């Protein structure tokens, strides 16, 4: 069967063990990265096609989805469905949640609903696909078989999922409508061969090899010529039922994988080299390998690697698989395929894994931090200082100018020699007054500075809009929460000579106060508790003390719109970076990072927090 009659659907595994489909647009985006080969870099940023998925990155080498703000990892897979089914027609079936949002069904459920809809059945029972519901097409409702509760469902049209490239043998068991078997691939126009570097190099190896013996060629079944479809890295092939692994079905165990690889393993000799047929030379055995398709060569390479590891044969590691160069992972895969095709033993090292958290630590191993009192502190809503008007606050920081310079006010962009151009609520100062900030010397309309102060936190502090110099003590709008900190007996990468300071931030969702963007409206708090890490060194403890000052001043978090998810009215980081990855640095939020402590000290200084601040505010 031609792969042109199948579509590719990328899916992710949720916490309930069900494979959930990405949207057609996202699947197109991921598939384009897969087909681009090494030049795509091996990582797919989902926010480039769907702003709601901005925090998510897919690593094609490990086949995992990574959420940057929480560190959550979920497996992903590349699955195939019949082009005549719902995903191949761009049909999406969805159910309505209690909040009024629409959620798509799992792919195999949506296919079953669409199949019943096309045959004009009045309803369809979803029990065979693992759901205790009945879909009534007359009322367009989903009925719970036990409680009889009903929800609305809908059918909408979307993009068609991407067509699979290349050809597949009958052994792939694609979902197909009942009917006569399709004609052989040779009877119709052949789909264009895969153009990724791995396939190009494999075809070049085959072309350079002498032809296999005629008797061996004639004995090969047709499926061996075309072979199963080229799978994405770590992809799961469809199961025998023809619909791929359905949601909730367990992934294949390691024993099952070994059984699948057993034919290739049987072809490997004691040292991982392929065995020759009786009476054939080693050269003929390598020639026979050259006739194998890409997937067979990959399986053979896997089997050979297992044999090598088990037999203790020295292996050749390929390092830096997750390094900065996007070519390295591709070269590793190409090397394995080509060396296997040539009959050479190869065993490649695996890429490093994401390590978000340290090994388990008992309570007796958790210690307080030297020089820092207590192990936690809370914040509550602090009201702005009252009793002083904005004019009285600014009077402390300004010098009035009788003869202002002939230049623009960088707040209203009008000349300082002319009245302020601010058109908002009228402050109680004259619009032509001009003042100079005492420390940095920048000049503005006093009218504009009062308006800027009224639009801020009104905490008695002022920040120069040009150079960011802070006058007074700057505070933020961080919602109530708890900050815990202690030492654990593990070392961070790059800091082998010291233990680790672990910080745990906990902020619950709640209602926004008068200082927040939307007073009275609820806000969400995603990804809490958030775990962060510092080396337990002299500079690491210095950073912690300043972070405690920032926490007390409500400057670590704020309520706003997430730059990663696009969600509004949610708790976000507030310009002070933290390291949330303990044992690796695959996301850029981990160690080693030689400049991190200096960088975060500079970020804290930009918030008006320095060593003098730590000395003034006791722990």
PDB file of C-alpha atoms in Angstrom, residues 240-387:
ATOM      1  CA  UNK A 240      -2.067  -5.174  13.760  1.00  0.00           C
ATOM      2  CA  UNK A 241      -5.569  -3.799  14.149  1.00  0.00           C
ATOM      3  CA  UNK A 242      -4.672  -1.202  11.568  1.00  0.00           C
ATOM      4  CA  UNK A 243      -5.472   1.907  13.591  1.00  0.00           C
ATOM      5  CA  UNK A 244      -2.199   2.416  15.434  1.00  0.00           C
ATOM      6  CA  UNK A 245      -1.916   2.165  19.188  1.00  0.00           C
ATOM      7  CA  UNK A 246      -5.106   3.620  20.578  1.00  0.00           C
ATOM      8  CA  UNK A 247      -5.176   5.982  23.519  1.00  0.00           C
ATOM      9  CA  UNK A 248      -4.760   4.282  26.806  1.00  0.00           C
ATOM     10  CA  UNK A 249      -3.060   1.225  25.347  1.00  0.00           C
ATOM     11  CA  UNK A 250       0.276   0.520  26.993  1.00  0.00           C
ATOM     12  CA  UNK A 251       3.390   1.214  24.993  1.00  0.00           C
ATOM     13  CA  UNK A 252       5.341  -1.853  23.859  1.00  0.00           C
ATOM     14  CA  UNK A 253       7.467  -3.320  26.588  1.00  0.00           C
ATOM     15  CA  UNK A 254      11.189  -3.869  26.242  1.00  0.00           C
ATOM     16  CA  UNK A 255      10.489  -7.578  25.782  1.00  0.00           C
ATOM     17  CA  UNK A 256       8.133  -6.801  22.898  1.00  0.00           C
ATOM     18  CA  UNK A 257      10.767  -4.579  21.322  1.00  0.00           C
ATOM     19  CA  UNK A 258      13.297  -7.362  21.635  1.00  0.00           C
ATOM     20  CA  UNK A 259      10.857  -9.746  19.972  1.00  0.00           C
ATOM     21  CA  UNK A 260      10.388  -7.315  17.098  1.00  0.00           C
ATOM     22  CA  UNK A 261      14.123  -7.026  16.660  1.00  0.00           C
ATOM     23  CA  UNK A 262      14.731 -10.769  16.920  1.00  0.00           C
ATOM     24  CA  UNK A 263      14.894 -11.442  13.132  1.00  0.00           C
ATOM     25  CA  UNK A 264      17.663  -8.890  12.818  1.00  0.00           C
ATOM     26  CA  UNK A 265      19.351 -10.217  15.918  1.00  0.00           C
ATOM     27  CA  UNK A 266      19.288 -13.718  14.490  1.00  0.00           C
ATOM     28  CA  UNK A 267      21.119 -12.416  11.448  1.00  0.00           C
ATOM     29  CA  UNK A 268      23.950 -11.078  13.563  1.00  0.00           C
ATOM     30  CA  UNK A 269      26.933 -13.206  14.501  1.00  0.00           C
ATOM     31  CA  UNK A 270      28.565 -13.459  17.907  1.00  0.00           C
ATOM     32  CA  UNK A 271      30.452 -10.194  17.441  1.00  0.00           C
ATOM     33  CA  UNK A 272      27.588  -8.307  15.948  1.00  0.00           C
ATOM     34  CA  UNK A 273      28.606  -8.966  12.327  1.00  0.00           C
ATOM     35  CA  UNK A 274      25.897 -10.293  10.014  1.00  0.00           C
ATOM     36  CA  UNK A 275      25.921 -14.002   9.346  1.00  0.00           C
ATOM     37  CA  UNK A 276      26.325 -15.184   5.757  1.00  0.00           C
ATOM     38  CA  UNK A 277      23.990 -17.720   4.167  1.00  0.00           C
ATOM     39  CA  UNK A 278      25.332 -21.259   3.866  1.00  0.00           C
ATOM     40  CA  UNK A 279      28.099 -21.454   1.302  1.00  0.00           C
ATOM     41  CA  UNK A 280      28.278 -17.688   0.799  1.00  0.00           C
ATOM     42  CA  UNK A 281      31.286 -15.475   1.421  1.00  0.00           C
ATOM     43  CA  UNK A 282      31.410 -12.520   3.800  1.00  0.00           C
ATOM     44  CA  UNK A 283      31.266 -10.232   0.764  1.00  0.00           C
ATOM     45  CA  UNK A 284      27.989 -11.804  -0.362  1.00  0.00           C
ATOM     46  CA  UNK A 285      26.573 -11.281   3.141  1.00  0.00           C
ATOM     47  CA  UNK A 286      27.364  -7.585   2.972  1.00  0.00           C
ATOM     48  CA  UNK A 287      25.838  -7.420  -0.489  1.00  0.00           C
ATOM     49  CA  UNK A 288      22.630  -8.910   0.901  1.00  0.00           C
ATOM     50  CA  UNK A 289      22.610  -6.240   3.617  1.00  0.00           C
ATOM     51  CA  UNK A 290      22.782  -3.584   0.920  1.00  0.00           C
ATOM     52  CA  UNK A 291      19.385  -4.745  -0.363  1.00  0.00           C
ATOM     53  CA  UNK A 292      17.687  -4.020   2.982  1.00  0.00           C
ATOM     54  CA  UNK A 293      15.497  -0.974   3.425  1.00  0.00           C
ATOM     55  CA  UNK A 294      16.191   1.784   5.913  1.00  0.00           C
ATOM     56  CA  UNK A 295      14.023   0.456   8.753  1.00  0.00           C
ATOM     57  CA  UNK A 296      15.555  -3.033   8.509  1.00  0.00           C
ATOM     58  CA  UNK A 297      19.032  -1.530   8.686  1.00  0.00           C
ATOM     59  CA  UNK A 298      18.041   0.458  11.767  1.00  0.00           C
ATOM     60  CA  UNK A 299      16.692  -2.667  13.455  1.00  0.00           C
ATOM     61  CA  UNK A 300      19.836  -4.563  12.537  1.00  0.00           C
ATOM     62  CA  UNK A 301      21.988  -1.793  13.982  1.00  0.00           C
ATOM     63  CA  UNK A 302      19.966  -1.954  17.209  1.00  0.00           C
ATOM     64  CA  UNK A 303      20.354  -5.720  17.427  1.00  0.00           C
ATOM     65  CA  UNK A 304      24.087  -5.525  16.745  1.00  0.00           C
ATOM     66  CA  UNK A 305      24.518  -2.897  19.448  1.00  0.00           C
ATOM     67  CA  UNK A 306      22.756  -5.149  21.984  1.00  0.00           C
ATOM     68  CA  UNK A 307      25.005  -8.060  21.027  1.00  0.00           C
ATOM     69  CA  UNK A 308      28.100  -5.873  21.359  1.00  0.00           C
ATOM     70  CA  UNK A 309      27.093  -4.620  24.792  1.00  0.00           C
ATOM     71  CA  UNK A 310      26.255  -8.107  26.013  1.00  0.00           C
ATOM     72  CA  UNK A 311      29.499  -9.619  24.686  1.00  0.00           C
ATOM     73  CA  UNK A 312      31.747  -6.876  26.022  1.00  0.00           C
ATOM     74  CA  UNK A 313      33.123  -5.910  22.605  1.00  0.00           C
ATOM     75  CA  UNK A 314      34.582  -2.370  22.770  1.00  0.00           C
ATOM     76  CA  UNK A 315      32.142   0.189  21.434  1.00  0.00           C
ATOM     77  CA  UNK A 316      32.677   3.492  19.664  1.00  0.00           C
ATOM     78  CA  UNK A 317      30.764   6.248  21.475  1.00  0.00           C
ATOM     79  CA  UNK A 318      29.550   9.266  19.540  1.00  0.00           C
ATOM     80  CA  UNK A 319      29.744  12.168  21.952  1.00  0.00           C
ATOM     81  CA  UNK A 320      27.938  15.517  22.153  1.00  0.00           C
ATOM     82  CA  UNK A 321      24.703  14.087  20.791  1.00  0.00           C
ATOM     83  CA  UNK A 322      22.832  16.965  22.381  1.00  0.00           C
ATOM     84  CA  UNK A 323      25.483  19.606  21.823  1.00  0.00           C
ATOM     85  CA  UNK A 324      25.046  22.965  20.195  1.00  0.00           C
ATOM     86  CA  UNK A 325      25.662  21.678  16.691  1.00  0.00           C
ATOM     87  CA  UNK A 326      22.470  20.266  15.104  1.00  0.00           C
ATOM     88  CA  UNK A 327      24.545  18.041  12.813  1.00  0.00           C
ATOM     89  CA  UNK A 328      25.905  15.773  15.541  1.00  0.00           C
ATOM     90  CA  UNK A 329      22.705  13.763  16.226  1.00  0.00           C
ATOM     91  CA  UNK A 330      22.133  13.257  12.516  1.00  0.00           C
ATOM     92  CA  UNK A 331      25.722  12.100  11.983  1.00  0.00           C
ATOM     93  CA  UNK A 332      25.304   9.585  14.787  1.00  0.00           C
ATOM     94  CA  UNK A 333      22.226   8.060  13.149  1.00  0.00           C
ATOM     95  CA  UNK A 334      23.800   8.076   9.688  1.00  0.00           C
ATOM     96  CA  UNK A 335      26.944   6.439  11.049  1.00  0.00           C
ATOM     97  CA  UNK A 336      24.928   3.643  12.651  1.00  0.00           C
ATOM     98  CA  UNK A 337      22.954   2.947   9.465  1.00  0.00           C
ATOM     99  CA  UNK A 338      25.952   2.981   7.126  1.00  0.00           C
ATOM    100  CA  UNK A 339      28.252   0.942   9.362  1.00  0.00           C
ATOM    101  CA  UNK A 340      25.498  -1.627   9.793  1.00  0.00           C
ATOM    102  CA  UNK A 341      24.948  -1.752   6.037  1.00  0.00           C
ATOM    103  CA  UNK A 342      28.670  -2.418   5.562  1.00  0.00           C
ATOM    104  CA  UNK A 343      28.607  -5.206   8.129  1.00  0.00           C
ATOM    105  CA  UNK A 344      30.726  -3.324  10.658  1.00  0.00           C
ATOM    106  CA  UNK A 345      29.983  -3.500  14.395  1.00  0.00           C
ATOM    107  CA  UNK A 346      28.740  -0.235  15.878  1.00  0.00           C
ATOM    108  CA  UNK A 347      27.280   0.873  19.166  1.00  0.00           C
ATOM    109  CA  UNK A 348      26.345   4.507  19.609  1.00  0.00           C
ATOM    110  CA  UNK A 349      25.891   6.191  22.967  1.00  0.00           C
ATOM    111  CA  UNK A 350      22.490   7.601  23.823  1.00  0.00           C
ATOM    112  CA  UNK A 351      21.934  11.366  24.095  1.00  0.00           C
ATOM    113  CA  UNK A 352      21.831  12.743  27.653  1.00  0.00           C
ATOM    114  CA  UNK A 353      18.454  12.920  29.319  1.00  0.00           C
ATOM    115  CA  UNK A 354      16.744  15.881  30.897  1.00  0.00           C
ATOM    116  CA  UNK A 355      17.268  15.832  34.689  1.00  0.00           C
ATOM    117  CA  UNK A 356      14.913  18.295  36.346  1.00  0.00           C
ATOM    118  CA  UNK A 357      15.105  17.107  39.945  1.00  0.00           C
ATOM    119  CA  UNK A 358      17.820  15.661  42.219  1.00  0.00           C
ATOM    120  CA  UNK A 359      17.711  12.105  43.596  1.00  0.00           C
ATOM    121  CA  UNK A 360      15.298  11.609  46.504  1.00  0.00           C
ATOM    122  CA  UNK A 361      16.440  13.234  49.738  1.00  0.00           C
ATOM    123  CA  UNK A 362      15.337  12.236  53.233  1.00  0.00           C
ATOM    124  CA  UNK A 363      14.328  14.833  55.818  1.00  0.00           C
ATOM    125  CA  UNK A 364      17.448  14.116  57.868  1.00  0.00           C
ATOM    126  CA  UNK A 365      19.628  15.019  54.869  1.00  0.00           C
ATOM    127  CA  UNK A 366      18.029  18.448  54.399  1.00  0.00           C
ATOM    128  CA  UNK A 367      20.053  21.132  56.199  1.00  0.00           C
ATOM    129  CA  UNK A 368      19.618  24.824  56.860  1.00  0.00           C
ATOM    130  CA  UNK A 369      21.829  27.256  54.963  1.00  0.00           C
ATOM    131  CA  UNK A 370      24.813  28.684  56.869  1.00  0.00           C
ATOM    132  CA  UNK A 371      24.396  32.397  57.494  1.00  0.00           C
ATOM    133  CA  UNK A 372      20.677  32.385  56.613  1.00  0.00           C
ATOM    134  CA  UNK A 373      18.077  32.170  59.357  1.00  0.00           C
ATOM    135  CA  UNK A 374      14.964  30.036  59.027  1.00  0.00           C
ATOM    136  CA  UNK A 375      14.164  27.777  56.088  1.00  0.00           C
ATOM    137  CA  UNK A 376      11.072  29.511  54.695  1.00  0.00           C
ATOM    138  CA  UNK A 377       9.177  32.770  54.592  1.00  0.00           C
ATOM    139  CA  UNK A 378       5.768  33.898  53.415  1.00  0.00           C
ATOM    140  CA  UNK A 379       4.501  37.027  51.751  1.00  0.00           C
ATOM    141  CA  UNK A 380       1.106  38.627  52.102  1.00  0.00           C
ATOM    142  CA  UNK A 381      -0.505  41.449  50.173  1.00  0.00           C
ATOM    143  CA  UNK A 382       1.148  44.712  51.146  1.00  0.00           C
ATOM    144  CA  UNK A 383      -0.799  47.889  50.562  1.00  0.00           C
ATOM    145  CA  UNK A 384       0.875  50.890  48.983  1.00  0.00           C
ATOM    146  CA  UNK A 385       2.166  53.533  51.340  1.00  0.00           C
ATOM    147  CA  UNK A 386      -0.527  56.071  52.113  1.00  0.00           C
ATOM    148  CA  UNK A 387      -0.472  59.593  53.426  1.00  0.00           C
TER     149      UNK A 387
END
